[in-house]
PDB file of C-alpha atoms in Angstrom:
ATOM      1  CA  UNK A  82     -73.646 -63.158  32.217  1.00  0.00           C
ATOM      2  CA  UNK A  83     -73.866 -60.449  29.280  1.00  0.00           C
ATOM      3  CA  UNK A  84     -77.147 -60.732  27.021  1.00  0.00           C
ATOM      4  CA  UNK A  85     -76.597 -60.237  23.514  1.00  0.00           C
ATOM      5  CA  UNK A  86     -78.993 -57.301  21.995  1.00  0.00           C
ATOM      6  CA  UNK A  87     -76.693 -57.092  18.489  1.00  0.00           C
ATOM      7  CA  UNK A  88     -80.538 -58.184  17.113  1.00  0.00           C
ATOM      8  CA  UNK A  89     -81.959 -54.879  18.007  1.00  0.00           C
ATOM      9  CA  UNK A  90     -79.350 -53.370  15.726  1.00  0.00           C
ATOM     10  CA  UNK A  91     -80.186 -56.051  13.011  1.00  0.00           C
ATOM     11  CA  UNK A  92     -81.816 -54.703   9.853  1.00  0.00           C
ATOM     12  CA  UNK A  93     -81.693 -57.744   7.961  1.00  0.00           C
ATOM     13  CA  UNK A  94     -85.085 -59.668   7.379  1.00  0.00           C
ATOM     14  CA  UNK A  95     -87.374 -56.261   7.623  1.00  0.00           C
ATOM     15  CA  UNK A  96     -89.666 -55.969   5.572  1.00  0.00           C
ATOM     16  CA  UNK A  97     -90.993 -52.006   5.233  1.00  0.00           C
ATOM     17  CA  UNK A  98     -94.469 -52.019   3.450  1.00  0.00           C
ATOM     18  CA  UNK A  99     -94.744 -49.762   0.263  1.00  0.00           C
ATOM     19  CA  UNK A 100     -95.973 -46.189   1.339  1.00  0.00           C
ATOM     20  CA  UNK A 101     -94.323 -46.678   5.007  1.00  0.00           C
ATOM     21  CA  UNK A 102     -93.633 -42.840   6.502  1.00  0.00           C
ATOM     22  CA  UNK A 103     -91.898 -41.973   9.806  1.00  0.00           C
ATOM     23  CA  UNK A 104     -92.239 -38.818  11.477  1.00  0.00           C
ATOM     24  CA  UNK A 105     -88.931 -37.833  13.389  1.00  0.00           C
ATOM     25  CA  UNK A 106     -89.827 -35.486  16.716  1.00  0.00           C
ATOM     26  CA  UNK A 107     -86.637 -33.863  17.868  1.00  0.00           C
ATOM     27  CA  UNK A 108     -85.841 -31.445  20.192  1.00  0.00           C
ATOM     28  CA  UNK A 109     -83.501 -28.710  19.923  1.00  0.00           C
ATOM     29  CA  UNK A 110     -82.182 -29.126  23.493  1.00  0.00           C
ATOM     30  CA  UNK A 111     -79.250 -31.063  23.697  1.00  0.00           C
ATOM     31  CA  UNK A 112     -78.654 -30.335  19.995  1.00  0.00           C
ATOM     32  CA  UNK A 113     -74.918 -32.012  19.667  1.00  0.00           C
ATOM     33  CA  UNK A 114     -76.478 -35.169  21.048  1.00  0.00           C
ATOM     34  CA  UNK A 115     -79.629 -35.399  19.565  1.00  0.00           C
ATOM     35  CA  UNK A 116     -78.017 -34.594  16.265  1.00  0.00           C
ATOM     36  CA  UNK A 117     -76.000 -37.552  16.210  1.00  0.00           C
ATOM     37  CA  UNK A 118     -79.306 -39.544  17.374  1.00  0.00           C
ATOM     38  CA  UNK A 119     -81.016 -38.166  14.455  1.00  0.00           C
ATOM     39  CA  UNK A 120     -78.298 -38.579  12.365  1.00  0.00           C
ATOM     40  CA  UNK A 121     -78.349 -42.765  13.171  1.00  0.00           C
ATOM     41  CA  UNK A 122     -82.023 -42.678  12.777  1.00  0.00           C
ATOM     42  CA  UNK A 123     -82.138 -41.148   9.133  1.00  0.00           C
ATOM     43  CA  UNK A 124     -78.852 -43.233   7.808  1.00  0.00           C
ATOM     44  CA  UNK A 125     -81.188 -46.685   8.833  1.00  0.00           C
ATOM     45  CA  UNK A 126     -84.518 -44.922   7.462  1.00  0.00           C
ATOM     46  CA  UNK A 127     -82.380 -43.878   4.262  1.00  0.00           C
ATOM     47  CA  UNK A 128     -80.800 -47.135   3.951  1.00  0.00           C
ATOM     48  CA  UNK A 129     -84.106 -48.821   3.819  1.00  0.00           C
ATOM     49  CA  UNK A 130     -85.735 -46.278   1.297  1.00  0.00           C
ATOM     50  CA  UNK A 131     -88.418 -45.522   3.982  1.00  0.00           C
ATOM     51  CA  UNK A 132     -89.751 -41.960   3.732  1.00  0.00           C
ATOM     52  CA  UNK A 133     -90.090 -39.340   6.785  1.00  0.00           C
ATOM     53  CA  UNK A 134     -89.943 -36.053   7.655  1.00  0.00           C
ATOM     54  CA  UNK A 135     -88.313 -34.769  10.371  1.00  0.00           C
ATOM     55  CA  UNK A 136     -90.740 -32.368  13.362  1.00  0.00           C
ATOM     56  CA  UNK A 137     -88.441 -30.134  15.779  1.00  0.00           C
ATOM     57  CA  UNK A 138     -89.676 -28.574  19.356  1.00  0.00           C
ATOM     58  CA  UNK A 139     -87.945 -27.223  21.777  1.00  0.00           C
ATOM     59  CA  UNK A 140     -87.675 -29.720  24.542  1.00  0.00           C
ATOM     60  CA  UNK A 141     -88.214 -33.108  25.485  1.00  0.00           C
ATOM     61  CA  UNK A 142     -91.579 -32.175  27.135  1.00  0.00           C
ATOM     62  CA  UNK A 143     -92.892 -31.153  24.068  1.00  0.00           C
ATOM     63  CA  UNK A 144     -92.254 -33.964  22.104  1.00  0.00           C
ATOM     64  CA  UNK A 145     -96.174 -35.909  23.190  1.00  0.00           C
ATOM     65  CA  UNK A 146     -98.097 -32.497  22.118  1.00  0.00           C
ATOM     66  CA  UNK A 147     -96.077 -32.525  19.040  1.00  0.00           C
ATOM     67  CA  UNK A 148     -96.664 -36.073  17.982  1.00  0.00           C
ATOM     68  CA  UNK A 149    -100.603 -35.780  18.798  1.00  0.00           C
ATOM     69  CA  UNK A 150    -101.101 -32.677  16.935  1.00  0.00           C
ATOM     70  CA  UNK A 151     -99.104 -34.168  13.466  1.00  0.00           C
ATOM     71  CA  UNK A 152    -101.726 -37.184  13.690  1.00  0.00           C
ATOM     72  CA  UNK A 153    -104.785 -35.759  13.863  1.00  0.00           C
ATOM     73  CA  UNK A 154    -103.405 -33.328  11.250  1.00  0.00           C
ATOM     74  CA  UNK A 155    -102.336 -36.000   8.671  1.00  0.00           C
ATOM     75  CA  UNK A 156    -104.056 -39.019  10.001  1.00  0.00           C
ATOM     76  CA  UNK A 157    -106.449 -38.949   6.887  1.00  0.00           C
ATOM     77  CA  UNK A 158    -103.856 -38.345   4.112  1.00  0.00           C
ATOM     78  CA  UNK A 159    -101.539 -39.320   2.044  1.00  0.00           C
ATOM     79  CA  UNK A 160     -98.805 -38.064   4.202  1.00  0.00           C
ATOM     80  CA  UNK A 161    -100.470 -40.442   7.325  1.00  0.00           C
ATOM     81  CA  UNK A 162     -97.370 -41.375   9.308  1.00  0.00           C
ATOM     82  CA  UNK A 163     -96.944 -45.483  10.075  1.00  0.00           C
ATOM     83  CA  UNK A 164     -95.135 -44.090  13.324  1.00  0.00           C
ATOM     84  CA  UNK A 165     -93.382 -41.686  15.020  1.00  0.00           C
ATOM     85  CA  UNK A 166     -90.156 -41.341  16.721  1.00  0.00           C
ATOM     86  CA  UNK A 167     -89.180 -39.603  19.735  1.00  0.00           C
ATOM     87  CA  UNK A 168     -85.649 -38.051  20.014  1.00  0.00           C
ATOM     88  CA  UNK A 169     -84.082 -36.053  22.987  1.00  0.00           C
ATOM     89  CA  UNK A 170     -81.732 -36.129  25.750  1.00  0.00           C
ATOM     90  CA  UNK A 171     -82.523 -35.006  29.109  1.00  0.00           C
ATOM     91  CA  UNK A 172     -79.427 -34.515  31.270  1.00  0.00           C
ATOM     92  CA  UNK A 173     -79.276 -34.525  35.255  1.00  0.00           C
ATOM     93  CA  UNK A 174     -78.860 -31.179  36.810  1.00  0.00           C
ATOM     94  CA  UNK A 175     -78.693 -30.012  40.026  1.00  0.00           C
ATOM     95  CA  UNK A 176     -83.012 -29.563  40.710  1.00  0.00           C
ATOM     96  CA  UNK A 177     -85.785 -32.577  40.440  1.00  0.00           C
ATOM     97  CA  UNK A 178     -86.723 -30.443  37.259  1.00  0.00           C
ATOM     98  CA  UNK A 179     -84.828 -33.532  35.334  1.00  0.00           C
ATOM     99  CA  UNK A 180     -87.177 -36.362  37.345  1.00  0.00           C
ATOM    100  CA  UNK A 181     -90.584 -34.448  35.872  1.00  0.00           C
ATOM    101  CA  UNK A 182     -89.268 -33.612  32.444  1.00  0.00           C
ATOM    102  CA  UNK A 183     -88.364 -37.726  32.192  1.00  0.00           C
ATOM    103  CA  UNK A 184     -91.944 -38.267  34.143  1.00  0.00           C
ATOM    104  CA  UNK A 185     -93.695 -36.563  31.678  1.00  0.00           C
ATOM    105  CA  UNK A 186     -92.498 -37.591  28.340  1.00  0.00           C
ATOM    106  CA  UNK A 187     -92.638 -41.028  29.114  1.00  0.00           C
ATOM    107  CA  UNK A 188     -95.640 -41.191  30.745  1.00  0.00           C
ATOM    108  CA  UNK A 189     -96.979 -38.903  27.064  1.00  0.00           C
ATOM    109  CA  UNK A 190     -95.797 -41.501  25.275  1.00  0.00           C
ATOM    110  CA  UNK A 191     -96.863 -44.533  26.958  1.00  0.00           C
ATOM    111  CA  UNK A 192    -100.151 -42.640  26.270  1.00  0.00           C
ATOM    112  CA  UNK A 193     -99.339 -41.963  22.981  1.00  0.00           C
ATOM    113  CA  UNK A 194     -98.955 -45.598  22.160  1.00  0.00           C
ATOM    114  CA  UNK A 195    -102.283 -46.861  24.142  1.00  0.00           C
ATOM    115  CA  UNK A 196    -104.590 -44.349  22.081  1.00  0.00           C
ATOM    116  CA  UNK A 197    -103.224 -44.368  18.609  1.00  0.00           C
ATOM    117  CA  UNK A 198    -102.622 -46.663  15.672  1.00  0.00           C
ATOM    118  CA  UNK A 199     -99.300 -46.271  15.133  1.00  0.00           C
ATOM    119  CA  UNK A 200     -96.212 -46.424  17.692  1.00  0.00           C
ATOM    120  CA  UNK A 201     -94.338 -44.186  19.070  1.00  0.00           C
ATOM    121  CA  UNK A 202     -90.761 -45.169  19.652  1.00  0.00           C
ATOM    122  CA  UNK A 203     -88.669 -43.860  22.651  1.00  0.00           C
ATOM    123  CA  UNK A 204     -85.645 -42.615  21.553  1.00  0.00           C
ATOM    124  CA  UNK A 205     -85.096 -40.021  24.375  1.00  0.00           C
ATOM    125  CA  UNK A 206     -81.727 -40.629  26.288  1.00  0.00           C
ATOM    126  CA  UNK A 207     -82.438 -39.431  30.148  1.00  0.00           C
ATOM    127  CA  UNK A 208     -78.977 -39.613  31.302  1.00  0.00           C
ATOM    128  CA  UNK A 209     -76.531 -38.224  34.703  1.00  0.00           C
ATOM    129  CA  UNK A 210     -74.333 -36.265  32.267  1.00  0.00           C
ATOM    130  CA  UNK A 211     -73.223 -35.835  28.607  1.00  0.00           C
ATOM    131  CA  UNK A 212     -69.989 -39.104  28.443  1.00  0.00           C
ATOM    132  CA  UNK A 213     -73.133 -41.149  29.276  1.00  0.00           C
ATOM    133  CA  UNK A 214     -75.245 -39.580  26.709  1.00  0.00           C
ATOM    134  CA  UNK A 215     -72.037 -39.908  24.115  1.00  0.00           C
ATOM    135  CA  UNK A 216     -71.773 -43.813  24.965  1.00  0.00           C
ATOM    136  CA  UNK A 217     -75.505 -44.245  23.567  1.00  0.00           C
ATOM    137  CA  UNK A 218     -74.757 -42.600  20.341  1.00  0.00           C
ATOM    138  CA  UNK A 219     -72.171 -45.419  18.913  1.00  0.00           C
ATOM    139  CA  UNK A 220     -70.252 -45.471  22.161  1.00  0.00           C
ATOM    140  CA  UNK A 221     -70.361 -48.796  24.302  1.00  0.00           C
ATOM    141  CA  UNK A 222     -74.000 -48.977  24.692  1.00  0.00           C
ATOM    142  CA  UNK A 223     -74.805 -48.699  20.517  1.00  0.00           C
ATOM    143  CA  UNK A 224     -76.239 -45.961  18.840  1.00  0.00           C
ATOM    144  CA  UNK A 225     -80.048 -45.365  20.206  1.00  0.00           C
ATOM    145  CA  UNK A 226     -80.734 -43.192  17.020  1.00  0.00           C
ATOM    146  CA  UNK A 227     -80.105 -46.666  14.804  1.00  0.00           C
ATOM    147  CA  UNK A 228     -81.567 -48.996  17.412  1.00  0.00           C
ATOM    148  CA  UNK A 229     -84.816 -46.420  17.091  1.00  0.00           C
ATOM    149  CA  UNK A 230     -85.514 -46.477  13.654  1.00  0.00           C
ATOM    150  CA  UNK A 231     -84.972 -50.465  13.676  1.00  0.00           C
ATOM    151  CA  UNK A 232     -87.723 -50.643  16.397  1.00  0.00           C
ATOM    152  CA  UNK A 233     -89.888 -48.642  14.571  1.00  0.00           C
ATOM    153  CA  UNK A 234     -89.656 -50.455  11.197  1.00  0.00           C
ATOM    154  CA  UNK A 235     -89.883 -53.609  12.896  1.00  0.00           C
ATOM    155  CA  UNK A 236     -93.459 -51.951  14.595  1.00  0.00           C
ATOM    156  CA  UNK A 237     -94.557 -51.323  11.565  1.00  0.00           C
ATOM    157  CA  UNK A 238     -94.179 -54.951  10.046  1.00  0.00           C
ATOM    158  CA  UNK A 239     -95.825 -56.077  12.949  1.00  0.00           C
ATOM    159  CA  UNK A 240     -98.775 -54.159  12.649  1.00  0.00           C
ATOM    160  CA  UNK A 241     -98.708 -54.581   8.683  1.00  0.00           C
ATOM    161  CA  UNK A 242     -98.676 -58.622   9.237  1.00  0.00           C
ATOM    162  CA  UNK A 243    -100.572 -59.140  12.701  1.00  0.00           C
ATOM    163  CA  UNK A 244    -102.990 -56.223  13.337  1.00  0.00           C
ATOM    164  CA  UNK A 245    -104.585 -55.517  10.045  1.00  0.00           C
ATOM    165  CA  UNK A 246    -105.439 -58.745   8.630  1.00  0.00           C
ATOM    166  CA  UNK A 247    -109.268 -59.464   8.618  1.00  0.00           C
ATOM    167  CA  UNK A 248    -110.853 -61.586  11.181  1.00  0.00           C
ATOM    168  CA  UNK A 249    -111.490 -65.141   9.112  1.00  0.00           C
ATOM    169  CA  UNK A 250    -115.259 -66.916   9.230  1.00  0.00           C
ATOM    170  CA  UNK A 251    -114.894 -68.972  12.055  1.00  0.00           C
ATOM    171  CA  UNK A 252    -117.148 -72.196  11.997  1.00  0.00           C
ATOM    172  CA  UNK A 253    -119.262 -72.968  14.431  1.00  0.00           C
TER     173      UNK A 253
END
């Protein structure tokens, strides 16, 4: 039995608040395929009038340090991004060098998420080879660039309605 996910491509019902800012991390390996993820990403944010701003580093690896170091650097300004996404493909080679690369930027961004405010979405494709990494980006399996900036916008209404509201006086 097939499980529908054409919700996680669904932009209808979000609401973005006023102000709302994404920061894009890309990297510049893979570039054909992260382009196109990038490219999904920005036609959803663009759609929805949200503003971001798009950070480039080399690799996949890089992509934690890169997120970290933007929000302590704009964390108290105007600029102070409601949440980040991650963008990169990491393609199987022939050494375990593609099982630590994948280690390590998911395990930085499962950090990422547990000590700061704002999400950071996953939008890295860690793939066998490049037809699998073309099927992700409006192939068969969707387009992860699209589903990425949905997640995020949908993280930040969730914080905007569940996680900032003050506590109400309780009665005792």
């Amino acid at each position: 039995m097939a499980i529908s996910t054409s919700n996680i491509s669904d932009t209808t019902g979000i609401r973005v608040p006023q102000g709302a800012c994404v920061v894009i991390v890309r990297t510049e390996r893979n570039a054909p395929v992260v382009d196109e993820l990038e490219a999904g990403c920005r036609a959803v944010l663009d759609e929805l009038k949200v503003n971001h701003t798009v950070l480039t580093v080399p690799g996949a690896f890089e992509i934690p340090f890169a997120v970290k170091n933007y929000w302590d650097g704009h964390k108290y300004t105007d600029q102070k991004p409601s949440a980040f996404i991650a963008l990169g493909t990491v393609i199987r080679g022939d050494t375990p060098h593609f099982d630590y690369v994948c280690r390590a930027v998911t395990d930085g961004i499962l950090q990422l998420n547990l000590a700061m405010p704002v999400p950071t979405i996953f939008g890295v494709l860690t793939v066998d080879h490049e037809e699998q990494a073309r099927e992700r980006i409006g192939g068969k399996h969707g387009h992860k660039g699209r589903e990425a900036a949905i997640t995020a916008l949908k993280m930040i209404g969730l914080i905007q309605e569940h996680c900032t509201r003050k506590p109400r006086n309780r009665k005792k």
